[in-house]
Amino acid sequence: MAFDDNTSDAARDSEICTHAFEEHQRYEGAIAPPIYQTSLFTFPTLERFTEVMRDERSHFVYSRGLNPTVKLLEDKLAALERGEMAKAFASGMGAISATMMTLLDQGDHVLLVNQAYGPTRQLLEQMARFGVSFSETGGSRGEVEAAVRDNTRLIYIESPSSMRMALADLDGIAELARTRGILTAIDNTWATPLYQKPLTHGIDLTLHTLSKYIGGHSDLVGGVVVGRRELVAPIFEHGHQLLGAALSPHSAFLALRGLRTLPIRMRQHQANVLEVIRYLATQPSVTGLHHPCLATGEAAAWAERQLSGHAGLLSFEIVDPSYVRIAGFIDTLRVFRIGVSWGGYESLAISQRQPDDTGPALIRLAIGLEDVQSLLDDLERAFRTLQ
Ligand SMILES: *Cc1c(COP(=O)(O)O)cnc(C)c1O
């Protein structure tokens, strides 16, 4: 696939999401790639088999390694992230745990930048059993510089993060890490590969769950890690093949179908979320509103430099944030459904506040693809319960 350097990022991404890497002649002309629903691949002679087994991970041998449907998805995701190689996994956590298990040794320290996705933090808590420690810090270069230790092996970033949509200075952190010989990885799920390309800012590895915007229809679970071949190849060899969280060909097909419409879906999520934020900003019961389009100070400069668009996930706080008031608000919603995850066509609302009024008092909304006026009307009814 050749792009001349003048091709804009958006045009190039659209080509990747639709036609790139597809070889219809190989599939009898079928416009949709076949689902290679097979566990193993056969060979005409023992000689050919023996030859292939010398370099098993470059050939179709067994679907816990390479599978053609999964490989098509991996090629597209690597290209979208401007990376050399991608490996797909059975879930986002599969990709995250394989990456950590491959890169980290006993005695290593991981620095988490911004509030990490809960299960990522729990994974690192588990890894204390193997002598891996972690600590947490904010997203500026200065904060990261103050928090790195002599044994820091990996700086693991979430930007934007998925509860408070906090941002980090990718260029600054990448540059600092390079001078210290520390690896950097980012969970890029919020922005999707369309709206943020961390590898182009010097980050070493970018990870996604496919279960959110990339799948886009709330009907699959999957994950991916993308980066230079020298980093992703060992993650494939150890973290993928030995831990075994392989993506199924069927889920890969669904993710490929999701990619077809990712650019237009993201455009609609963005249009809807900007209207919802405009509305929320007028509500006297809203005290704090969290979304990268509202970033101020140095975070605004990072957003400007790193993000080329806005996804539909936001959170906010309300006056007197008791469990009863938050539950009253959320239970009044009819178009917004109550559920974890996000990135599908449907709007969702959750809060982590507990009945004993502990836990964060944030209300998180995933703005879906519904008509925006129906979302605003739904919110309007819910806000009436707070007055
Ligand atoms: C959902 C999510 C994950 C985990 O992905 P799974 O596919 O559910 O394992 C990781 N990071 C972020 C930011 C997420 O929202």
Short mmCIF file of N, CA and C and ligand atoms in Angstrom, two decimals, residues 91-94 96 117 120 158 162 187 189 209-212 221-223 341-342, ligand 1:
data_model
loop_
_atom_site.label_atom_id
_atom_site.label_comp_id
_atom_site.label_asym_id
_atom_site.label_seq_id
_atom_site.Cartn_x
_atom_site.Cartn_y
_atom_site.Cartn_z
N SER A 91 -8.85 -9.48 24.27
CA SER A 91 -9.48 -8.36 24.97
C SER A 91 -8.43 -7.26 25.12
N GLY A 92 -8.88 -6.09 25.52
CA GLY A 92 -7.93 -5.02 25.84
C GLY A 92 -7.02 -5.46 26.98
N MET A 93 -7.58 -6.09 28.01
CA MET A 93 -6.77 -6.56 29.12
C MET A 93 -5.79 -7.64 28.67
N GLY A 94 -6.17 -8.44 27.68
CA GLY A 94 -5.24 -9.42 27.13
C GLY A 94 -4.01 -8.73 26.56
N ILE A 96 -2.96 -5.64 27.34
CA ILE A 96 -2.25 -4.92 28.41
C ILE A 96 -1.43 -5.91 29.24
N TYR A 117 -7.00 2.85 33.95
CA TYR A 117 -8.17 1.98 33.90
C TYR A 117 -8.08 0.99 35.07
N THR A 120 -6.26 -2.36 34.88
CA THR A 120 -4.82 -2.20 34.61
C THR A 120 -4.07 -2.02 35.93
N GLU A 158 -2.30 6.97 30.41
CA GLU A 158 -3.64 7.05 29.82
C GLU A 158 -3.90 8.50 29.51
N SER A 162 -10.07 7.63 31.18
CA SER A 162 -11.46 7.29 30.85
C SER A 162 -12.45 7.58 31.97
N ASP A 187 -2.41 3.78 26.73
CA ASP A 187 -3.75 3.27 26.43
C ASP A 187 -4.45 4.38 25.64
N THR A 189 -7.28 4.26 23.96
CA THR A 189 -8.66 3.87 23.64
C THR A 189 -9.59 5.06 23.47
N THR A 209 -8.34 -1.19 23.57
CA THR A 209 -9.34 -2.22 23.52
C THR A 209 -10.11 -2.01 22.22
N LEU A 210 -10.45 -3.11 21.54
CA LEU A 210 -11.28 -3.02 20.33
C LEU A 210 -12.75 -2.99 20.72
N SER A 211 -13.00 -3.24 22.02
CA SER A 211 -14.38 -3.38 22.52
C SER A 211 -15.13 -2.06 22.54
N LYS A 212 -14.43 -0.94 22.39
CA LYS A 212 -15.06 0.38 22.50
C LYS A 212 -15.35 0.92 21.09
N VAL A 221 -15.42 -8.21 22.05
CA VAL A 221 -14.36 -7.89 23.01
C VAL A 221 -13.03 -8.23 22.33
N GLY A 222 -12.09 -7.29 22.36
CA GLY A 222 -10.78 -7.53 21.75
C GLY A 222 -9.80 -6.45 22.14
N GLY A 223 -8.54 -6.63 21.79
CA GLY A 223 -7.52 -5.63 22.12
C GLY A 223 -6.38 -5.68 21.12
N SER A 341 -18.54 -0.04 29.97
CA SER A 341 -18.03 0.07 28.62
C SER A 341 -18.58 1.34 27.96
N TRP A 342 -18.27 1.53 26.68
CA TRP A 342 -18.64 2.71 25.92
C TRP A 342 -18.08 2.54 24.53
C1 LIG B 1 -12.46 -1.14 28.47
C2 LIG B 1 -11.09 -0.61 28.61
C3 LIG B 1 -9.99 -1.46 28.68
C4 LIG B 1 -10.10 -2.96 28.72
O1 LIG B 1 -10.55 -3.51 27.54
P1 LIG B 1 -11.29 -4.95 27.49
O2 LIG B 1 -11.46 -5.20 26.06
O3 LIG B 1 -12.57 -4.75 28.25
O4 LIG B 1 -10.40 -5.90 28.19
C5 LIG B 1 -8.73 -0.89 28.75
N1 LIG B 1 -8.58 0.45 28.78
C6 LIG B 1 -9.61 1.29 28.74
C7 LIG B 1 -9.37 2.76 28.78
C8 LIG B 1 -10.90 0.79 28.67
O5 LIG B 1 -11.93 1.64 28.65
#
